[in-house]
XYZ file of C-alpha atoms in Angstrom:
402
model
C -1.479 -16.223 24.521
C -5.038 -16.255 24.306
C -6.904 -14.701 21.260
C -8.629 -12.341 23.200
C -5.080 -11.229 25.093
C -3.811 -10.424 20.879
C -6.767 -8.510 20.560
C -7.001 -6.645 23.407
C -6.282 -3.594 21.410
C -9.569 -2.833 20.015
C -10.643 -1.934 23.867
C -9.268 1.458 22.327
C -12.351 3.564 20.891
C -10.854 5.636 18.703
C -8.419 2.176 17.447
C -11.713 0.575 16.895
C -12.627 3.825 15.021
C -9.072 3.359 12.813
C -9.562 0.639 11.540
C -13.832 0.306 10.825
C -12.778 3.736 8.433
C -9.311 1.699 7.481
C -12.180 -0.560 6.486
C -14.821 0.477 4.609
C -11.542 2.632 2.897
C -10.146 0.083 1.520
C -13.239 -1.941 0.712
C -12.950 0.238 -2.168
C -9.382 0.691 -2.760
C -9.031 -2.919 -4.150
C -12.189 -2.588 -6.630
C -10.211 0.484 -7.845
C -6.822 -0.532 -9.564
C -9.146 -3.628 -10.895
C -12.138 -1.341 -12.304
C -9.697 1.523 -13.778
C -7.371 -1.193 -15.390
C -10.520 -2.092 -17.718
C -12.110 1.062 -17.881
C -9.241 2.066 -19.868
C -9.376 -1.522 -21.974
C -12.705 -1.005 -22.300
C -11.923 2.543 -24.848
C -8.169 1.983 -25.533
C -6.579 -2.132 -25.694
C -2.965 -0.840 -25.797
C -0.942 -1.796 -22.129
C 0.395 1.839 -23.092
C -2.987 2.946 -22.036
C -3.075 1.295 -18.733
C 1.107 2.114 -17.791
C -0.556 5.949 -18.900
C -3.733 6.355 -17.233
C -1.172 4.332 -13.465
C 1.175 7.176 -14.078
C -1.269 9.558 -13.636
C -2.355 8.911 -10.577
C 1.924 7.532 -9.690
C 3.596 10.902 -10.623
C 1.964 13.806 -8.749
C 1.571 10.557 -6.247
C 5.545 11.400 -6.437
C 4.956 15.012 -5.823
C 3.044 15.400 -2.833
C 4.479 12.932 -1.134
C 7.222 14.963 1.179
C 4.523 17.946 1.361
C 2.224 15.301 3.421
C 4.539 13.945 5.566
C 5.232 17.775 6.759
C 1.818 18.713 6.952
C 0.568 15.949 8.163
C 3.062 16.547 11.380
C 1.577 19.621 11.730
C -1.794 19.535 11.515
C -4.411 16.774 12.922
C -4.144 13.565 11.280
C -7.190 12.632 11.252
C -8.076 16.608 9.767
C -5.578 15.548 6.776
C -6.685 12.275 6.166
C -10.799 13.347 5.900
C -9.716 15.649 3.797
C -7.907 13.759 1.725
C -10.806 10.715 1.500
C -13.450 12.827 0.649
C -11.673 14.718 -2.824
C -10.366 11.175 -3.562
C -14.590 10.130 -2.694
C -15.227 13.685 -5.398
C -12.310 12.300 -8.026
C -13.780 8.687 -8.539
C -17.198 9.638 -8.769
C -15.605 11.546 -11.442
C -15.161 9.072 -13.112
C -18.005 6.867 -12.071
C -19.779 9.374 -14.208
C -18.103 8.971 -17.358
C -17.362 5.785 -18.027
C -20.950 5.224 -16.708
C -21.893 7.598 -19.789
C -19.566 5.985 -22.502
C -17.648 9.609 -22.364
C -14.606 9.284 -19.903
C -10.589 9.231 -23.262
C -7.803 7.668 -21.810
C -6.857 11.611 -20.863
C -9.814 12.394 -19.076
C -8.779 9.362 -16.574
C -5.619 9.894 -16.578
C -6.364 14.220 -15.235
C -9.054 12.987 -12.929
C -6.157 9.626 -11.459
C -3.888 12.996 -11.083
C -5.667 14.949 -8.848
C -6.653 11.621 -6.863
C -3.194 10.905 -6.387
C -2.507 14.341 -5.254
C -4.963 13.190 -2.358
C -3.553 10.421 -1.640
C 0.393 11.846 -0.901
C -1.324 13.241 2.114
C -3.255 9.584 2.375
C 0.020 7.436 4.263
C 2.281 9.374 5.499
C -0.568 10.810 8.032
C -2.429 7.559 8.535
C 1.757 5.807 9.220
C 0.952 8.039 12.767
C -2.456 6.988 13.631
C -2.169 4.447 15.635
C 0.885 5.558 17.781
C -0.732 8.462 18.804
C -3.257 6.199 20.060
C -1.667 3.140 21.922
C 1.839 3.350 23.552
C 5.021 1.379 21.624
C 4.021 -1.813 23.681
C 0.849 -2.067 22.350
C 2.353 -1.214 18.492
C 2.732 -4.848 17.251
C -0.981 -5.876 17.739
C -2.375 -2.898 16.514
C -0.446 -2.967 13.161
C -1.474 -6.597 12.776
C -4.912 -5.784 13.678
C -5.364 -3.616 11.491
C -3.363 -4.758 8.770
C -5.770 -7.644 10.385
C -9.470 -5.159 8.061
C -7.177 -4.527 5.781
C -6.864 -7.999 4.700
C -10.494 -8.715 4.546
C -11.855 -5.362 2.719
C -8.856 -6.805 0.070
C -11.045 -10.123 -0.337
C -13.904 -8.447 -0.687
C -13.197 -6.170 -2.370
C -11.605 -8.411 -4.960
C -14.252 -10.473 -5.166
C -16.675 -8.144 -5.231
C -14.603 -6.439 -7.596
C -15.231 -9.418 -9.999
C -18.494 -9.405 -9.958
C -19.079 -5.823 -10.524
C -16.796 -5.727 -13.297
C -16.880 -9.255 -14.976
C -20.714 -8.322 -14.816
C -21.941 -4.712 -15.177
C -18.969 -3.323 -15.963
C -16.093 -0.798 -14.784
C -18.113 2.463 -13.994
C -19.930 0.502 -11.014
C -16.961 -0.312 -9.563
C -15.966 2.693 -9.383
C -19.058 4.346 -7.958
C -18.438 1.391 -4.785
C -14.578 3.504 -4.438
C -16.603 6.721 -4.446
C -19.027 5.948 -1.554
C -16.498 4.259 0.480
C -14.122 7.039 0.534
C -17.403 9.374 1.944
C -18.067 7.027 4.434
C -14.065 6.532 5.669
C -13.564 9.935 5.339
C -17.303 10.628 7.737
C -16.041 7.742 10.320
C -11.986 9.769 10.683
C -13.869 13.010 11.869
C -14.893 10.815 15.109
C -10.958 10.366 15.713
C -9.858 11.794 18.966
C -6.487 12.485 17.933
C -3.640 13.471 21.243
C -2.296 16.638 20.651
C 0.843 16.878 19.296
C 3.526 19.570 20.130
C 3.600 20.884 17.071
C 6.773 22.784 15.066
C 7.286 25.896 14.563
C 9.562 25.887 12.113
C 9.322 26.289 7.792
C 8.315 23.563 6.548
C 12.273 23.168 5.082
C 13.296 23.047 7.856
C 11.496 20.689 9.119
C 12.009 18.726 5.740
C 15.917 18.307 6.443
C 14.881 17.454 10.499
C 12.779 14.569 8.659
C 15.337 13.442 6.292
C 18.122 13.208 8.725
C 16.320 11.408 11.136
C 15.576 9.069 7.691
C 19.090 9.160 7.186
C 20.224 8.732 10.172
C 19.031 5.060 10.050
C 20.264 2.419 7.457
C 18.055 0.066 7.679
C 15.776 2.188 6.643
C 17.166 3.346 3.638
C 18.397 -0.084 2.599
C 14.889 -1.453 2.831
C 12.752 1.825 0.839
C 16.336 1.711 -1.642
C 15.441 -2.511 -1.965
C 11.691 -1.039 -2.266
C 12.160 1.397 -5.336
C 13.371 -1.044 -7.304
C 11.229 -4.010 -5.962
C 8.362 -2.359 -6.726
C 8.535 -1.329 -10.104
C 8.944 -4.414 -11.186
C 6.619 -5.358 -9.241
C 3.660 -2.898 -10.598
C 5.213 -3.272 -14.432
C 4.848 -6.940 -14.578
C 2.259 -7.476 -12.206
C -0.086 -4.648 -12.225
C 0.080 -2.732 -15.107
C 1.552 -6.116 -17.805
C -0.903 -8.359 -15.058
C -4.308 -7.567 -16.415
C -3.358 -7.441 -19.892
C -2.269 -11.342 -19.786
C -5.813 -12.069 -17.877
C -7.797 -10.569 -20.913
C -5.749 -11.795 -23.571
C -6.253 -15.559 -21.887
C -8.125 -17.007 -18.661
C -10.492 -13.310 -18.432
C -11.964 -10.274 -16.747
C -13.875 -12.468 -13.274
C -10.398 -14.277 -13.604
C -8.108 -11.259 -12.672
C -10.908 -10.329 -10.081
C -10.647 -14.214 -8.227
C -6.912 -13.851 -8.758
C -7.085 -10.602 -6.838
C -9.713 -12.119 -4.380
C -7.035 -14.410 -3.191
C -4.186 -12.219 -2.802
C -6.901 -10.821 -0.237
C -7.094 -14.093 1.416
C -3.280 -14.015 1.474
C -3.010 -10.754 3.583
C -5.168 -12.050 6.409
C -3.737 -15.594 6.678
C -0.227 -12.732 6.509
C -1.991 -10.787 9.134
C -3.017 -13.440 11.106
C -0.024 -15.350 11.687
C 1.693 -12.080 12.881
C -0.958 -11.293 15.540
C -0.196 -14.544 16.601
C 3.889 -14.946 15.701
C 5.419 -11.829 16.937
C 9.088 -12.580 14.839
C 11.935 -10.242 16.905
C 13.725 -9.584 13.883
C 10.645 -8.339 11.547
C 12.158 -7.102 8.980
C 13.747 -10.503 8.706
C 10.620 -12.809 8.014
C 9.708 -9.447 6.007
C 12.626 -9.856 3.347
C 11.959 -13.594 3.387
C 8.274 -13.082 2.620
C 9.095 -10.645 -0.442
C 10.742 -13.360 -1.659
C 6.829 -14.585 -2.775
C 6.698 -12.595 -5.070
C 8.434 -14.056 -8.187
C 6.465 -16.891 -8.560
C 3.292 -14.933 -10.373
C 5.881 -13.346 -12.528
C 7.129 -16.887 -13.572
C 3.321 -18.070 -13.800
C 2.086 -14.514 -15.438
C 4.636 -15.170 -18.356
C 4.365 -19.316 -18.469
C 0.856 -20.669 -17.636
C -1.665 -17.399 -16.830
C -4.794 -19.530 -16.066
C -6.921 -18.812 -13.251
C -5.720 -21.339 -10.531
C -2.871 -20.982 -11.028
C -2.334 -16.962 -10.824
C -4.716 -16.492 -8.067
C -2.389 -19.564 -6.075
C 0.518 -17.140 -6.212
C -1.278 -14.246 -5.674
C -2.229 -15.930 -2.645
C 0.868 -15.906 -1.742
C 2.238 -12.311 -3.209
C -0.476 -11.754 -0.981
C 1.177 -13.429 2.339
C 4.783 -11.966 2.029
C 3.216 -8.582 1.267
C 1.194 -8.704 5.002
C 4.045 -10.170 6.695
C 6.899 -7.438 5.593
C 3.797 -5.050 6.357
C 3.042 -5.036 9.064
C 6.894 -5.344 10.692
C 8.099 -2.134 9.040
C 5.370 -0.036 10.159
C 6.131 -1.907 13.680
C 9.947 -1.275 13.226
C 9.024 2.592 12.750
C 6.450 3.093 15.331
C 8.335 2.134 17.941
C 12.036 2.995 16.800
C 11.566 7.065 15.081
C 9.848 9.964 17.331
C 6.139 10.166 16.479
C 6.700 13.673 15.795
C 8.951 13.743 13.377
C 7.251 10.329 11.748
C 5.280 11.370 9.686
C 8.351 13.126 7.739
C 10.151 10.039 7.370
C 7.348 7.810 6.385
C 6.876 10.471 3.484
C 10.494 9.735 2.695
C 9.694 6.351 2.692
C 6.938 6.375 0.587
C 9.238 8.796 -1.501
C 11.783 6.554 -2.407
C 9.955 3.584 -2.673
C 7.913 4.138 -5.912
C 9.407 7.053 -7.063
C 10.856 4.968 -10.248
C 6.896 3.207 -10.158
C 6.135 5.092 -13.182
C 8.881 4.395 -15.017
C 8.107 0.728 -15.405
C 4.068 1.992 -15.908
C 5.546 4.368 -18.555
C 7.975 2.109 -19.581
C 6.246 -1.528 -19.839
C 4.025 -1.678 -23.108
C 6.724 -0.371 -25.803
C 9.244 -3.118 -23.431
C 7.186 -5.712 -23.858
C 6.621 -4.665 -27.779
C 10.303 -4.994 -28.267
C 10.924 -8.649 -26.794
C 7.986 -9.707 -25.828
C 5.182 -9.808 -22.385
C 6.957 -13.694 -21.416
C 10.475 -12.702 -21.906
C 9.494 -8.787 -19.634
C 8.284 -11.148 -17.097
C 10.690 -14.026 -16.616
C 13.579 -11.162 -16.385
C 11.362 -8.569 -13.792
C 11.062 -12.070 -11.296
C 15.402 -12.789 -11.976
C 15.600 -9.263 -10.636
C 13.235 -9.270 -8.122
C 14.789 -12.530 -6.151
C 18.374 -11.004 -6.590
C 16.828 -7.116 -5.015
C 15.631 -8.751 -2.122
C 18.282 -11.130 -1.186
C 20.763 -8.136 -1.902
C 18.677 -5.984 1.236
C 17.770 -8.804 2.681
C 21.460 -9.694 3.215
C 23.159 -5.395 4.918
C 23.195 -5.917 8.648
C 21.254 -2.755 9.626
C 18.108 -4.721 8.243
C 19.736 -9.242 9.771
C 20.095 -7.135 13.125
C 17.391 -5.618 13.994
C 15.656 -6.554 16.022
C 11.444 -5.521 17.881
C 11.146 -3.783 21.501
C 9.344 -4.112 24.175
């Protein structure tokens, strides 16, 4: 198959608009975590403070995810995304003003991120249902791969820009750039033409029950979600939370920005692989890829330097993109379109519900046991959980539909 055939899905106007909007929004979103973490470290150099601000975003994100799924199955999904992106743009703009003016406090940043997390709860369930609404199911693997490729390029650009901005101008400018990209993304999403879907006239509780029934009826869905409930706690605690703290004390903020850019390069490589190679068993190859997330924790524990952390971040990017595209394709092909956002919201809820525990506790655990021990034990548990998920028959044998 030629590249022209691989990219044929871009002939659809709405696919081009959606991919552009996602690219712009994710470009800023790749900058934001780096800028936010170092903004917090400028106010307080405690790992616990970083955990508080990150958890302040995660908790409302968890609380409102199911509502996000119901609303995204009831209202036009692009409208949900426009409102959510606008709110995110305004909140990040406020955070930028506080940081740039030198008046930011930990609790102000936590409150702003709580609003941002609430808006984000409506984004992912709505996003999951966009591409299945505008392309047929046979084209969905290609559409997801192209969208994933755009996401990867955004991660590279965002990571590289974040390294320059945070390293040379400070985190406040990074937050301002993120705010602008959210607003531009909202503008583009407003131009999408989403076909009308018969909307439920039932109650919200009935909609939630129907979504739950769809979720639990497929063992491969809830098995993977349960696995990622644990994997995400480890990854967020050891990489997202402790990683910048380790970088700040060793190889520097610019080095962490370079590592983030290499994560984006890995996403691109994974995306290219998934455009060209369409695995018959997407979850099997995806879970094998997830194993590549463990070495970064070992490196952060034993050899925290820019070259090694960047190399391992690249592997993490490859693994997460391979899994992510396979997972989105599996959901899009096997879940009814009118229930997809609700199933996705249960997926996301289960996957991140325990993340705040890791964010809030890792500082105290690292202070008691040592950062090195936390990273090494985390790597071991990460491998064990991935293997246990992979060998479940319904995960191992799930096939791509033609």
